[in-house]
Amino acid sequence: MPRDTLTADRIVRAAIELLDEEGLDGLNMRSLAARLGSAATAIYWHIKTKDELVRLASDAVWLEVEQPDLDATDWRTAATAQATAMHAMLTRHPWLGQAFGSHLMHGPGQARFDDLSLAVYEKAGFSPADADRAAATVFIFVLGSALGPAAEVSLKRRLGKNGANAEQRMADAMTQAAEAAEAYPRLRARLGTVSAAQYTAAPDDSFAFGLRAILDGFETRLAAERLLPKE
């Protein structure tokens, strides 16, 4: 492929596809070049390093998070919509959770998300400093909630290397975990109502439950602050 037909945008989009399929460990310039029908050296004309490529790919997927219209809705509906959209994006791109711990990431895509987060919690009634804390609390919760599915994707990929049956290995591990849990009364009671696979997974609606609990706490705090005497 001639160099002038290769653009940074095409490279980043191809990198996202490769990352979705192979994870961070599967991203290399040779595989990416093959996907683009190019030479690996041609990529370096546009993006100098693999770290920079991961940063650009990471920032691009933040633009997938649909931003609620704060002028058309209340703060809690907006907060729920934004957090749910972020969780869905992280689930679609499980490598992004890994990248937080191994790459420096920044850019206009994430800045757009962060700015609206602050606006949401300022609209709720928090001071700028507390809006920052509220936004960080929700961000950390959403990121943590998405790490489970992301870890499962990464684990299946690793367990399935060299032709191994990843599903069977995981099923065997779940069975062993359930056997260990039988010694503890509360876990044993739960195992009486769910399968070994369900026991090792987060309960249904855990994300929605946790997000509601956090936002309930914010509302309680804001209500209490409104009752305080004005200085």
PDB file of C-alpha atoms in Angstrom:
ATOM      1  CA  MET A   1       0.000   0.000   0.000  1.00  0.00           C
ATOM      2  CA  PRO A   2       1.470   3.383  -0.932  1.00  0.00           C
ATOM      3  CA  ARG A   3       2.305   5.485   2.070  1.00  0.00           C
ATOM      4  CA  ASP A   4      -0.032   8.308   1.076  1.00  0.00           C
ATOM      5  CA  THR A   5      -3.116   6.026   1.322  1.00  0.00           C
ATOM      6  CA  LEU A   6      -2.321   5.121   4.926  1.00  0.00           C
ATOM      7  CA  THR A   7      -3.614   7.573   7.524  1.00  0.00           C
ATOM      8  CA  ALA A   8      -3.368   7.783  11.292  1.00  0.00           C
ATOM      9  CA  ASP A   9      -7.148   7.401  11.521  1.00  0.00           C
ATOM     10  CA  ARG A  10      -7.120   4.151   9.504  1.00  0.00           C
ATOM     11  CA  ILE A  11      -4.270   2.822  11.627  1.00  0.00           C
ATOM     12  CA  VAL A  12      -6.083   3.608  14.877  1.00  0.00           C
ATOM     13  CA  ARG A  13      -9.339   2.014  13.690  1.00  0.00           C
ATOM     14  CA  ALA A  14      -7.474  -1.132  12.630  1.00  0.00           C
ATOM     15  CA  ALA A  15      -5.622  -1.163  15.951  1.00  0.00           C
ATOM     16  CA  ILE A  16      -8.927  -1.057  17.861  1.00  0.00           C
ATOM     17  CA  GLU A  17     -10.189  -4.045  15.863  1.00  0.00           C
ATOM     18  CA  LEU A  18      -6.985  -5.950  16.578  1.00  0.00           C
ATOM     19  CA  LEU A  19      -7.070  -5.052  20.259  1.00  0.00           C
ATOM     20  CA  ASP A  20     -10.690  -6.205  20.526  1.00  0.00           C
ATOM     21  CA  GLU A  21      -9.751  -9.563  19.002  1.00  0.00           C
ATOM     22  CA  GLU A  22      -6.318 -10.198  20.509  1.00  0.00           C
ATOM     23  CA  GLY A  23      -5.967  -7.918  23.537  1.00  0.00           C
ATOM     24  CA  LEU A  24      -2.983  -5.764  24.455  1.00  0.00           C
ATOM     25  CA  ASP A  25      -0.566  -8.669  24.145  1.00  0.00           C
ATOM     26  CA  GLY A  26      -1.747  -9.334  20.599  1.00  0.00           C
ATOM     27  CA  LEU A  27      -1.083  -5.823  19.326  1.00  0.00           C
ATOM     28  CA  ASN A  28       2.130  -5.555  17.338  1.00  0.00           C
ATOM     29  CA  MET A  29       3.084  -3.570  14.283  1.00  0.00           C
ATOM     30  CA  ARG A  30       3.581  -6.643  12.105  1.00  0.00           C
ATOM     31  CA  SER A  31       0.036  -7.950  12.728  1.00  0.00           C
ATOM     32  CA  LEU A  32      -1.398  -4.481  12.349  1.00  0.00           C
ATOM     33  CA  ALA A  33       0.424  -3.929   9.069  1.00  0.00           C
ATOM     34  CA  ALA A  34      -0.904  -7.241   7.723  1.00  0.00           C
ATOM     35  CA  ARG A  35      -4.441  -6.162   8.601  1.00  0.00           C
ATOM     36  CA  LEU A  36      -3.892  -2.877   6.757  1.00  0.00           C
ATOM     37  CA  GLY A  37      -2.195  -4.497   3.790  1.00  0.00           C
ATOM     38  CA  SER A  38       0.878  -2.389   4.442  1.00  0.00           C
ATOM     39  CA  ALA A  39       4.455  -2.663   5.595  1.00  0.00           C
ATOM     40  CA  ALA A  40       5.151  -2.267   9.300  1.00  0.00           C
ATOM     41  CA  THR A  41       7.636   0.495   8.546  1.00  0.00           C
ATOM     42  CA  ALA A  42       4.904   2.544   6.853  1.00  0.00           C
ATOM     43  CA  ILE A  43       2.943   2.715  10.122  1.00  0.00           C
ATOM     44  CA  TYR A  44       5.853   4.494  11.789  1.00  0.00           C
ATOM     45  CA  TRP A  45       5.520   7.390   9.359  1.00  0.00           C
ATOM     46  CA  HIS A  46       2.216   8.200  11.101  1.00  0.00           C
ATOM     47  CA  ILE A  47       2.486   6.812  14.649  1.00  0.00           C
ATOM     48  CA  LYS A  48       5.934   6.548  16.189  1.00  0.00           C
ATOM     49  CA  THR A  49       5.505   3.974  18.962  1.00  0.00           C
ATOM     50  CA  LYS A  50       3.203   1.194  20.133  1.00  0.00           C
ATOM     51  CA  ASP A  51       2.532   3.133  23.345  1.00  0.00           C
ATOM     52  CA  GLU A  52       1.337   6.108  21.323  1.00  0.00           C
ATOM     53  CA  LEU A  53      -0.878   3.803  19.251  1.00  0.00           C
ATOM     54  CA  VAL A  54      -2.507   2.390  22.390  1.00  0.00           C
ATOM     55  CA  ARG A  55      -3.059   5.919  23.714  1.00  0.00           C
ATOM     56  CA  LEU A  56      -4.724   7.011  20.482  1.00  0.00           C
ATOM     57  CA  ALA A  57      -6.878   3.863  20.295  1.00  0.00           C
ATOM     58  CA  SER A  58      -7.901   4.298  23.924  1.00  0.00           C
ATOM     59  CA  ASP A  59      -8.901   7.904  23.411  1.00  0.00           C
ATOM     60  CA  ALA A  60     -10.873   7.051  20.264  1.00  0.00           C
ATOM     61  CA  VAL A  61     -13.126   4.551  22.038  1.00  0.00           C
ATOM     62  CA  TRP A  62     -14.077   7.172  24.640  1.00  0.00           C
ATOM     63  CA  LEU A  63     -15.904   8.959  21.819  1.00  0.00           C
ATOM     64  CA  GLU A  64     -18.278   5.960  21.661  1.00  0.00           C
ATOM     65  CA  VAL A  65     -19.736   6.939  25.037  1.00  0.00           C
ATOM     66  CA  GLU A  66     -22.954   8.772  24.221  1.00  0.00           C
ATOM     67  CA  GLN A  67     -23.166  11.962  26.244  1.00  0.00           C
ATOM     68  CA  PRO A  68     -26.560  12.895  27.733  1.00  0.00           C
ATOM     69  CA  ASP A  69     -27.998  16.356  27.117  1.00  0.00           C
ATOM     70  CA  LEU A  70     -27.853  18.083  30.500  1.00  0.00           C
ATOM     71  CA  ASP A  71     -30.258  20.774  29.337  1.00  0.00           C
ATOM     72  CA  ALA A  72     -32.919  18.166  28.611  1.00  0.00           C
ATOM     73  CA  THR A  73     -32.731  15.912  31.659  1.00  0.00           C
ATOM     74  CA  ASP A  74     -32.149  15.845  35.398  1.00  0.00           C
ATOM     75  CA  TRP A  75     -28.717  15.156  36.866  1.00  0.00           C
ATOM     76  CA  ARG A  76     -29.464  11.637  38.110  1.00  0.00           C
ATOM     77  CA  THR A  77     -30.829  10.442  34.764  1.00  0.00           C
ATOM     78  CA  ALA A  78     -27.772  11.945  33.082  1.00  0.00           C
ATOM     79  CA  ALA A  79     -25.390  10.331  35.592  1.00  0.00           C
ATOM     80  CA  THR A  80     -27.009   6.923  35.087  1.00  0.00           C
ATOM     81  CA  ALA A  81     -26.916   7.237  31.295  1.00  0.00           C
ATOM     82  CA  GLN A  82     -23.267   8.305  31.231  1.00  0.00           C
ATOM     83  CA  ALA A  83     -22.099   5.604  33.650  1.00  0.00           C
ATOM     84  CA  THR A  84     -24.079   2.904  31.820  1.00  0.00           C
ATOM     85  CA  ALA A  85     -22.669   3.987  28.455  1.00  0.00           C
ATOM     86  CA  MET A  86     -19.127   3.953  29.881  1.00  0.00           C
ATOM     87  CA  HIS A  87     -19.679   0.438  31.262  1.00  0.00           C
ATOM     88  CA  ALA A  88     -20.946  -0.765  27.881  1.00  0.00           C
ATOM     89  CA  MET A  89     -17.920   0.743  26.123  1.00  0.00           C
ATOM     90  CA  LEU A  90     -15.480  -0.916  28.528  1.00  0.00           C
ATOM     91  CA  THR A  91     -17.265  -4.238  28.017  1.00  0.00           C
ATOM     92  CA  ARG A  92     -16.964  -3.900  24.223  1.00  0.00           C
ATOM     93  CA  HIS A  93     -13.250  -3.100  24.543  1.00  0.00           C
ATOM     94  CA  PRO A  94     -11.971  -5.262  27.433  1.00  0.00           C
ATOM     95  CA  TRP A  95      -8.334  -4.346  26.693  1.00  0.00           C
ATOM     96  CA  LEU A  96      -8.959  -0.766  27.834  1.00  0.00           C
ATOM     97  CA  GLY A  97      -9.207  -1.807  31.492  1.00  0.00           C
ATOM     98  CA  GLN A  98      -5.788  -3.439  31.176  1.00  0.00           C
ATOM     99  CA  ALA A  99      -4.359  -0.369  29.481  1.00  0.00           C
ATOM    100  CA  PHE A 100      -5.153   1.809  32.493  1.00  0.00           C
ATOM    101  CA  GLY A 101      -2.532  -0.092  34.459  1.00  0.00           C
ATOM    102  CA  SER A 102       0.169  -0.139  31.803  1.00  0.00           C
ATOM    103  CA  HIS A 103      -0.097   2.978  29.640  1.00  0.00           C
ATOM    104  CA  LEU A 104      -0.320   6.743  30.053  1.00  0.00           C
ATOM    105  CA  MET A 105      -3.666   7.704  28.544  1.00  0.00           C
ATOM    106  CA  HIS A 106      -5.087  11.120  27.738  1.00  0.00           C
ATOM    107  CA  GLY A 107      -6.692  12.976  24.893  1.00  0.00           C
ATOM    108  CA  PRO A 108      -9.790  14.882  23.744  1.00  0.00           C
ATOM    109  CA  GLY A 109     -12.066  11.838  23.860  1.00  0.00           C
ATOM    110  CA  GLN A 110     -11.548  11.183  27.552  1.00  0.00           C
ATOM    111  CA  ALA A 111     -11.422  14.923  28.321  1.00  0.00           C
ATOM    112  CA  ARG A 112     -14.892  15.304  26.751  1.00  0.00           C
ATOM    113  CA  PHE A 113     -16.202  12.540  29.005  1.00  0.00           C
ATOM    114  CA  ASP A 114     -14.544  13.940  32.134  1.00  0.00           C
ATOM    115  CA  ASP A 115     -15.819  17.463  31.537  1.00  0.00           C
ATOM    116  CA  LEU A 116     -19.430  16.320  31.258  1.00  0.00           C
ATOM    117  CA  SER A 117     -19.036  14.193  34.401  1.00  0.00           C
ATOM    118  CA  LEU A 118     -18.110  17.312  36.352  1.00  0.00           C
ATOM    119  CA  ALA A 119     -21.041  19.183  34.822  1.00  0.00           C
ATOM    120  CA  VAL A 120     -23.439  16.401  35.873  1.00  0.00           C
ATOM    121  CA  TYR A 121     -22.444  16.545  39.525  1.00  0.00           C
ATOM    122  CA  GLU A 122     -22.263  20.320  39.624  1.00  0.00           C
ATOM    123  CA  LYS A 123     -25.840  20.323  38.310  1.00  0.00           C
ATOM    124  CA  ALA A 124     -26.740  17.947  41.150  1.00  0.00           C
ATOM    125  CA  GLY A 125     -25.656  20.652  43.592  1.00  0.00           C
ATOM    126  CA  PHE A 126     -22.133  19.640  44.542  1.00  0.00           C
ATOM    127  CA  SER A 127     -19.425  22.254  44.865  1.00  0.00           C
ATOM    128  CA  PRO A 128     -16.729  22.009  42.171  1.00  0.00           C
ATOM    129  CA  ALA A 129     -14.407  20.148  44.563  1.00  0.00           C
ATOM    130  CA  ASP A 130     -17.103  17.678  45.611  1.00  0.00           C
ATOM    131  CA  ALA A 131     -18.268  17.264  41.997  1.00  0.00           C
ATOM    132  CA  ASP A 132     -14.719  16.134  41.244  1.00  0.00           C
ATOM    133  CA  ARG A 133     -14.942  13.587  44.074  1.00  0.00           C
ATOM    134  CA  ALA A 134     -18.374  12.380  42.972  1.00  0.00           C
ATOM    135  CA  ALA A 135     -17.254  11.960  39.367  1.00  0.00           C
ATOM    136  CA  ALA A 136     -14.138  10.051  40.486  1.00  0.00           C
ATOM    137  CA  THR A 137     -16.230   7.769  42.725  1.00  0.00           C
ATOM    138  CA  VAL A 138     -18.538   6.795  39.875  1.00  0.00           C
ATOM    139  CA  PHE A 139     -15.642   6.440  37.427  1.00  0.00           C
ATOM    140  CA  ILE A 140     -13.793   4.040  39.737  1.00  0.00           C
ATOM    141  CA  PHE A 141     -16.960   2.025  40.362  1.00  0.00           C
ATOM    142  CA  VAL A 142     -17.734   1.674  36.651  1.00  0.00           C
ATOM    143  CA  LEU A 143     -14.150   0.755  35.812  1.00  0.00           C
ATOM    144  CA  GLY A 144     -14.049  -1.840  38.584  1.00  0.00           C
ATOM    145  CA  SER A 145     -17.386  -3.314  37.516  1.00  0.00           C
ATOM    146  CA  ALA A 146     -16.127  -3.772  33.965  1.00  0.00           C
ATOM    147  CA  LEU A 147     -12.872  -5.471  35.008  1.00  0.00           C
ATOM    148  CA  GLY A 148     -14.608  -8.807  35.646  1.00  0.00           C
ATOM    149  CA  PRO A 149     -15.833  -9.323  32.063  1.00  0.00           C
ATOM    150  CA  ALA A 150     -12.542  -7.929  30.741  1.00  0.00           C
ATOM    151  CA  ALA A 151     -10.509 -10.319  32.889  1.00  0.00           C
ATOM    152  CA  GLU A 152     -12.625 -13.238  31.703  1.00  0.00           C
ATOM    153  CA  VAL A 153     -11.944 -12.389  28.060  1.00  0.00           C
ATOM    154  CA  SER A 154      -8.207 -12.105  28.745  1.00  0.00           C
ATOM    155  CA  LEU A 155      -8.160 -15.322  30.778  1.00  0.00           C
ATOM    156  CA  LYS A 156     -10.015 -17.321  28.109  1.00  0.00           C
ATOM    157  CA  ARG A 157      -7.574 -16.054  25.505  1.00  0.00           C
ATOM    158  CA  ARG A 158      -4.583 -17.126  27.608  1.00  0.00           C
ATOM    159  CA  LEU A 159      -6.056 -20.495  28.594  1.00  0.00           C
ATOM    160  CA  GLY A 160      -6.931 -21.248  24.977  1.00  0.00           C
ATOM    161  CA  LYS A 161      -3.406 -20.813  23.651  1.00  0.00           C
ATOM    162  CA  ASN A 162      -1.776 -23.726  21.826  1.00  0.00           C
ATOM    163  CA  GLY A 163      -5.133 -25.370  21.150  1.00  0.00           C
ATOM    164  CA  ALA A 164      -6.158 -25.866  24.791  1.00  0.00           C
ATOM    165  CA  ASN A 165      -9.853 -26.037  25.650  1.00  0.00           C
ATOM    166  CA  ALA A 166     -10.302 -22.787  27.579  1.00  0.00           C
ATOM    167  CA  GLU A 167     -13.993 -23.375  28.308  1.00  0.00           C
ATOM    168  CA  GLN A 168     -13.319 -26.774  29.876  1.00  0.00           C
ATOM    169  CA  ARG A 169     -10.430 -25.477  31.957  1.00  0.00           C
ATOM    170  CA  MET A 170     -12.592 -22.651  33.275  1.00  0.00           C
ATOM    171  CA  ALA A 171     -15.476 -25.022  34.009  1.00  0.00           C
ATOM    172  CA  ASP A 172     -13.112 -27.290  35.957  1.00  0.00           C
ATOM    173  CA  ALA A 173     -11.845 -24.310  37.986  1.00  0.00           C
ATOM    174  CA  MET A 174     -15.424 -23.202  38.755  1.00  0.00           C
ATOM    175  CA  THR A 175     -16.267 -26.684  39.990  1.00  0.00           C
ATOM    176  CA  GLN A 176     -13.214 -26.678  42.262  1.00  0.00           C
ATOM    177  CA  ALA A 177     -14.144 -23.222  43.594  1.00  0.00           C
ATOM    178  CA  ALA A 178     -17.646 -24.461  44.368  1.00  0.00           C
ATOM    179  CA  GLU A 179     -16.262 -27.509  46.171  1.00  0.00           C
ATOM    180  CA  ALA A 180     -14.082 -25.268  48.360  1.00  0.00           C
ATOM    181  CA  ALA A 181     -17.091 -23.057  49.141  1.00  0.00           C
ATOM    182  CA  GLU A 182     -19.089 -25.997  50.524  1.00  0.00           C
ATOM    183  CA  ALA A 183     -17.203 -25.668  53.828  1.00  0.00           C
ATOM    184  CA  TYR A 184     -18.770 -22.238  54.501  1.00  0.00           C
ATOM    185  CA  PRO A 185     -22.460 -21.983  55.434  1.00  0.00           C
ATOM    186  CA  ARG A 186     -23.453 -18.841  53.548  1.00  0.00           C
ATOM    187  CA  LEU A 187     -21.638 -19.912  50.399  1.00  0.00           C
ATOM    188  CA  ARG A 188     -23.095 -23.411  50.722  1.00  0.00           C
ATOM    189  CA  ALA A 189     -26.594 -21.937  50.938  1.00  0.00           C
ATOM    190  CA  ARG A 190     -25.981 -19.896  47.801  1.00  0.00           C
ATOM    191  CA  LEU A 191     -24.696 -22.945  45.977  1.00  0.00           C
ATOM    192  CA  GLY A 192     -28.015 -24.587  46.738  1.00  0.00           C
ATOM    193  CA  THR A 193     -29.727 -22.078  44.422  1.00  0.00           C
ATOM    194  CA  VAL A 194     -27.197 -21.474  41.638  1.00  0.00           C
ATOM    195  CA  SER A 195     -24.835 -23.448  39.437  1.00  0.00           C
ATOM    196  CA  ALA A 196     -21.064 -23.489  39.895  1.00  0.00           C
ATOM    197  CA  ALA A 197     -20.716 -21.081  36.955  1.00  0.00           C
ATOM    198  CA  GLN A 198     -23.245 -18.667  38.471  1.00  0.00           C
ATOM    199  CA  TYR A 199     -21.575 -18.928  41.884  1.00  0.00           C
ATOM    200  CA  THR A 200     -18.239 -17.693  40.528  1.00  0.00           C
ATOM    201  CA  ALA A 201     -19.843 -14.820  38.593  1.00  0.00           C
ATOM    202  CA  ALA A 202     -21.208 -11.539  39.917  1.00  0.00           C
ATOM    203  CA  PRO A 203     -24.955 -11.701  40.658  1.00  0.00           C
ATOM    204  CA  ASP A 204     -27.298 -10.389  37.978  1.00  0.00           C
ATOM    205  CA  ASP A 205     -27.821  -6.609  37.983  1.00  0.00           C
ATOM    206  CA  SER A 206     -24.838  -6.019  40.286  1.00  0.00           C
ATOM    207  CA  PHE A 207     -23.748  -3.013  38.239  1.00  0.00           C
ATOM    208  CA  ALA A 208     -27.182  -1.365  38.258  1.00  0.00           C
ATOM    209  CA  PHE A 209     -27.584  -2.124  41.986  1.00  0.00           C
ATOM    210  CA  GLY A 210     -24.223  -0.576  42.860  1.00  0.00           C
ATOM    211  CA  LEU A 211     -24.745   2.503  40.705  1.00  0.00           C
ATOM    212  CA  ARG A 212     -28.162   3.141  42.259  1.00  0.00           C
ATOM    213  CA  ALA A 213     -26.650   2.802  45.734  1.00  0.00           C
ATOM    214  CA  ILE A 214     -23.925   5.368  44.938  1.00  0.00           C
ATOM    215  CA  LEU A 215     -26.383   7.863  43.465  1.00  0.00           C
ATOM    216  CA  ASP A 216     -28.761   7.315  46.404  1.00  0.00           C
ATOM    217  CA  GLY A 217     -25.864   8.201  48.688  1.00  0.00           C
ATOM    218  CA  PHE A 218     -25.154  11.352  46.705  1.00  0.00           C
ATOM    219  CA  GLU A 219     -28.799  12.419  46.967  1.00  0.00           C
ATOM    220  CA  THR A 220     -28.811  11.802  50.733  1.00  0.00           C
ATOM    221  CA  ARG A 221     -25.644  13.850  51.165  1.00  0.00           C
ATOM    222  CA  LEU A 222     -26.976  16.724  49.072  1.00  0.00           C
ATOM    223  CA  ALA A 223     -30.267  16.729  50.994  1.00  0.00           C
ATOM    224  CA  ALA A 224     -28.405  16.841  54.309  1.00  0.00           C
ATOM    225  CA  GLU A 225     -26.235  19.733  53.106  1.00  0.00           C
ATOM    226  CA  ARG A 226     -29.324  21.721  52.135  1.00  0.00           C
ATOM    227  CA  LEU A 227     -30.579  21.431  55.711  1.00  0.00           C
ATOM    228  CA  LEU A 228     -27.412  22.834  57.241  1.00  0.00           C
ATOM    229  CA  PRO A 229     -27.669  26.415  58.507  1.00  0.00           C
ATOM    230  CA  LYS A 230     -26.162  28.990  56.194  1.00  0.00           C
ATOM    231  CA  GLU A 231     -23.090  30.708  57.561  1.00  0.00           C
TER     232      GLU A 231
END
